[in-house]
Tab-separated table of C-alpha atoms in Angstrom:
chain	number	residue	atom	x	y	z
A	116	UNK	CA	0.000	0.000	0.000
A	117	UNK	CA	2.847	2.343	0.903
A	118	UNK	CA	4.571	1.553	-2.402
A	119	UNK	CA	1.378	2.398	-4.302
A	120	UNK	CA	1.068	5.724	-2.479
A	121	UNK	CA	4.673	6.561	-3.312
A	122	UNK	CA	4.037	5.831	-6.985
A	123	UNK	CA	0.979	8.068	-7.003
A	124	UNK	CA	2.891	10.864	-5.294
A	125	UNK	CA	5.717	10.488	-7.794
A	126	UNK	CA	3.261	10.588	-10.679
A	127	UNK	CA	1.549	13.705	-9.310
A	128	UNK	CA	4.931	15.392	-8.891
A	129	UNK	CA	5.818	14.680	-12.529
A	130	UNK	CA	2.472	16.070	-13.690
A	131	UNK	CA	3.078	19.269	-11.707
A	132	UNK	CA	6.610	19.565	-13.072
A	133	UNK	CA	5.415	19.151	-16.667
A	134	UNK	CA	2.600	21.622	-16.061
A	135	UNK	CA	5.080	24.223	-14.803
A	136	UNK	CA	7.476	23.665	-17.711
A	137	UNK	CA	4.754	23.892	-20.354
A	138	UNK	CA	3.199	26.960	-18.730
A	139	UNK	CA	6.524	28.776	-18.480
A	140	UNK	CA	7.375	27.880	-22.082
A	141	UNK	CA	4.050	29.148	-23.393
A	142	UNK	CA	4.495	32.425	-21.529
A	143	UNK	CA	7.996	32.900	-22.964
A	144	UNK	CA	6.774	32.083	-26.468
A	145	UNK	CA	3.927	34.589	-26.260
A	146	UNK	CA	6.210	37.334	-24.948
A	147	UNK	CA	8.899	36.737	-27.557
A	148	UNK	CA	6.450	36.587	-30.471
A	149	UNK	CA	4.702	39.770	-29.337
A	150	UNK	CA	7.952	41.741	-29.443
A	151	UNK	CA	8.856	43.130	-32.816
A	152	UNK	CA	12.122	44.580	-34.098
A	153	UNK	CA	11.301	47.959	-32.564
A	154	UNK	CA	11.247	46.458	-29.050
A	155	UNK	CA	14.810	45.140	-29.278
A	156	UNK	CA	16.097	48.337	-30.923
A	157	UNK	CA	14.659	50.400	-28.081
A	158	UNK	CA	15.881	47.929	-25.441
A	159	UNK	CA	19.414	48.089	-26.815
A	160	UNK	CA	19.311	51.903	-26.853
A	161	UNK	CA	18.010	52.087	-23.275
A	162	UNK	CA	20.491	49.567	-21.866
A	163	UNK	CA	23.507	51.416	-20.502
A	164	UNK	CA	26.397	49.027	-20.992
A	165	UNK	CA	29.489	48.795	-23.134
A	166	UNK	CA	29.127	45.033	-23.627
A	167	UNK	CA	29.649	43.965	-27.222
A	168	UNK	CA	26.482	41.881	-27.206
A	169	UNK	CA	24.246	44.871	-26.571
A	170	UNK	CA	22.996	45.176	-30.168
A	171	UNK	CA	19.302	44.582	-30.967
A	172	UNK	CA	20.252	41.466	-32.928
A	173	UNK	CA	22.192	39.986	-30.025
A	174	UNK	CA	19.461	40.745	-27.500
A	175	UNK	CA	16.792	39.234	-29.753
A	176	UNK	CA	19.002	36.188	-30.349
A	177	UNK	CA	19.549	35.704	-26.614
A	178	UNK	CA	15.803	35.809	-26.001
A	179	UNK	CA	15.102	33.403	-28.856
A	180	UNK	CA	17.617	30.869	-27.538
A	181	UNK	CA	16.120	31.202	-24.081
A	182	UNK	CA	12.708	30.234	-25.465
A	183	UNK	CA	14.230	27.297	-27.355
A	184	UNK	CA	16.054	26.000	-24.273
A	185	UNK	CA	12.862	26.214	-22.247
A	186	UNK	CA	10.949	24.349	-24.958
A	187	UNK	CA	13.504	21.548	-25.151
A	188	UNK	CA	13.600	21.263	-21.362
A	189	UNK	CA	9.897	20.339	-21.474
A	190	UNK	CA	10.843	16.984	-22.978
A	191	UNK	CA	12.566	15.835	-19.787
A	192	UNK	CA	9.504	15.765	-17.484
A	193	UNK	CA	7.377	14.583	-20.411
A	194	UNK	CA	9.680	11.589	-20.891
A	195	UNK	CA	9.621	10.764	-17.181
A	196	UNK	CA	5.846	10.987	-17.106
A	197	UNK	CA	5.416	8.675	-20.083
A	198	UNK	CA	7.815	6.154	-18.603
A	199	UNK	CA	5.858	6.261	-15.378
A	200	UNK	CA	2.712	5.366	-17.323
A	201	UNK	CA	4.458	2.645	-19.310
A	202	UNK	CA	8.039	1.519	-18.764
A	203	UNK	CA	8.170	0.233	-22.337
A	204	UNK	CA	7.099	3.547	-23.848
A	205	UNK	CA	9.510	4.315	-26.754
A	206	UNK	CA	10.580	7.707	-25.401
A	207	UNK	CA	13.667	7.686	-27.592
A	208	UNK	CA	11.462	9.492	-30.109
A	209	UNK	CA	11.395	12.523	-27.811
A	210	UNK	CA	15.152	12.315	-27.313
A	211	UNK	CA	15.705	12.339	-31.057
A	212	UNK	CA	13.375	15.285	-31.493
A	213	UNK	CA	15.277	17.247	-28.852
A	214	UNK	CA	18.582	16.334	-30.515
A	215	UNK	CA	17.187	17.466	-33.875
A	216	UNK	CA	16.201	20.841	-32.426
A	217	UNK	CA	19.671	21.349	-30.970
A	218	UNK	CA	21.296	20.262	-34.233
A	219	UNK	CA	19.298	22.857	-36.143
A	220	UNK	CA	20.229	25.479	-33.543
A	221	UNK	CA	23.917	24.658	-33.957
A	222	UNK	CA	23.617	25.231	-37.690
A	223	UNK	CA	23.426	21.570	-38.661
A	224	UNK	CA	21.239	20.264	-41.428
A	225	UNK	CA	17.585	19.705	-40.659
A	226	UNK	CA	17.010	16.258	-42.153
A	227	UNK	CA	13.333	15.942	-41.196
A	228	UNK	CA	11.703	19.353	-41.711
A	229	UNK	CA	12.342	20.831	-45.147
A	230	UNK	CA	11.003	24.041	-46.645
A	231	UNK	CA	9.087	23.478	-49.910
A	232	UNK	CA	10.927	24.796	-52.959
A	233	UNK	CA	9.788	28.186	-54.152
A	234	UNK	CA	7.964	28.976	-50.921
A	235	UNK	CA	10.299	31.697	-49.664
A	236	UNK	CA	12.222	31.647	-46.405
A	237	UNK	CA	9.520	31.753	-43.788
A	238	UNK	CA	6.336	33.471	-42.741
A	239	UNK	CA	5.408	36.714	-44.437
A	240	UNK	CA	6.705	39.653	-42.379
A	241	UNK	CA	4.357	42.329	-41.116
A	242	UNK	CA	3.611	45.268	-43.426
A	243	UNK	CA	5.505	47.597	-41.071
A	244	UNK	CA	8.575	45.361	-41.105
A	245	UNK	CA	8.432	45.050	-44.895
A	246	UNK	CA	8.328	48.822	-45.336
A	247	UNK	CA	11.232	49.451	-42.957
A	248	UNK	CA	13.479	46.803	-44.496
A	249	UNK	CA	12.579	47.928	-47.983
A	250	UNK	CA	13.552	51.528	-47.211
A	251	UNK	CA	16.959	50.329	-46.002
A	252	UNK	CA	17.477	48.239	-49.145
A	253	UNK	CA	16.484	51.103	-51.454
A	254	UNK	CA	18.784	53.528	-49.610
A	255	UNK	CA	21.564	50.985	-50.098
A	256	UNK	CA	20.861	50.788	-53.844
A	257	UNK	CA	20.982	54.584	-54.109
A	258	UNK	CA	24.343	54.745	-52.324
A	259	UNK	CA	25.762	52.078	-54.633
A	260	UNK	CA	24.461	54.016	-57.647
A	261	UNK	CA	26.273	57.082	-56.291
A	262	UNK	CA	29.552	55.142	-56.292
A	263	UNK	CA	29.799	54.016	-52.671
A	264	UNK	CA	31.294	50.601	-51.918
A	265	UNK	CA	29.008	47.954	-50.419
A	266	UNK	CA	30.721	48.198	-47.029
A	267	UNK	CA	30.598	52.012	-46.972
A	268	UNK	CA	26.937	52.001	-47.994
A	269	UNK	CA	25.982	49.629	-45.179
A	270	UNK	CA	28.096	51.596	-42.693
A	271	UNK	CA	26.391	54.855	-43.664
A	272	UNK	CA	22.953	53.318	-43.285
A	273	UNK	CA	23.971	51.828	-39.942
A	274	UNK	CA	25.164	55.218	-38.678
A	275	UNK	CA	22.086	57.068	-39.907
A	276	UNK	CA	19.506	54.529	-38.735
A	277	UNK	CA	21.153	53.615	-35.437
A	278	UNK	CA	20.934	49.936	-36.331
A	279	UNK	CA	23.877	47.552	-35.967
A	280	UNK	CA	25.890	46.912	-39.133
A	281	UNK	CA	24.854	43.246	-39.101
A	282	UNK	CA	21.143	44.106	-38.885
A	283	UNK	CA	21.380	46.456	-41.865
A	284	UNK	CA	23.413	43.949	-43.860
A	285	UNK	CA	21.024	41.055	-43.186
A	286	UNK	CA	17.898	43.148	-43.858
A	287	UNK	CA	19.272	44.275	-47.211
A	288	UNK	CA	20.323	40.747	-48.079
A	289	UNK	CA	16.838	39.406	-47.338
A	290	UNK	CA	15.197	41.968	-49.592
A	291	UNK	CA	17.695	41.843	-52.468
A	292	UNK	CA	17.696	38.052	-52.640
A	293	UNK	CA	13.922	38.226	-53.156
A	294	UNK	CA	13.655	35.874	-50.208
A	295	UNK	CA	10.641	37.593	-48.712
A	296	UNK	CA	7.058	37.345	-49.854
A	297	UNK	CA	5.835	38.609	-53.218
A	298	UNK	CA	4.229	41.721	-51.715
A	299	UNK	CA	7.527	42.807	-50.158
A	300	UNK	CA	9.352	42.315	-53.446
A	301	UNK	CA	6.782	44.432	-55.279
A	302	UNK	CA	7.110	47.124	-52.616
A	303	UNK	CA	10.897	47.111	-53.007
A	304	UNK	CA	10.672	47.549	-56.776
A	305	UNK	CA	8.028	50.287	-56.514
A	306	UNK	CA	9.893	52.357	-53.918
A	307	UNK	CA	13.192	51.787	-55.686
A	308	UNK	CA	11.820	53.349	-58.849
A	309	UNK	CA	11.406	56.688	-57.040
A	310	UNK	CA	13.918	59.295	-58.219
A	311	UNK	CA	15.114	60.259	-54.759
A	312	UNK	CA	18.438	60.214	-52.931
A	313	UNK	CA	19.464	57.703	-50.283
A	314	UNK	CA	19.158	60.254	-47.459
A	315	UNK	CA	15.485	60.749	-48.183
A	316	UNK	CA	14.729	57.054	-47.772
A	317	UNK	CA	16.652	56.983	-44.503
A	318	UNK	CA	14.656	59.987	-43.259
A	319	UNK	CA	11.475	58.086	-44.098
A	320	UNK	CA	12.822	55.063	-42.204
A	321	UNK	CA	13.599	57.112	-39.093
A	322	UNK	CA	10.205	58.811	-39.291
A	323	UNK	CA	8.377	55.496	-38.797
A	324	UNK	CA	10.682	54.190	-36.088
A	325	UNK	CA	9.577	54.548	-32.434
A	326	UNK	CA	11.138	57.498	-30.642
């Protein structure tokens, strides 16, 4: 009887542990997904530190990895709970899934989940994000047309916008590789056809950024 009570207590403890892990993970996911690029730009500007990892990109990346770690940690109590229900439960499936997630995170090849060809590189960005990135890419094109080198053009945009060099570079790359959705590409071509100088597009970018 005592052994049965211990098993029930152990099972209840595992249920509570899994409940806490899943609840915490959901909360982190919701918070991270609700925070756009503007949030991390403002957070980086408001954080008084000389640490090298204080750029918006680095802060966003830290938060993303934190969510991923929390998600993967959910598999541990889930595995224990399933084994408690059935000792022969093939929980190695969960272990492999966790390993796959970490392999993707480390830059390894994702052998199971593959993006369909011709479907772009992910979910369509918000209209606001599309406009901001497009303005950066068009300003870059104008600087190049004026004779600036690629590095100098990105550096100028970085200085004017207040964004890290890497953020500007990656945003421009995304747009120019036509990797975004069709609407963003059309927007890029339409704005790019305007006979204006690079500075004007950067002024438009700063005008729609949060103060």
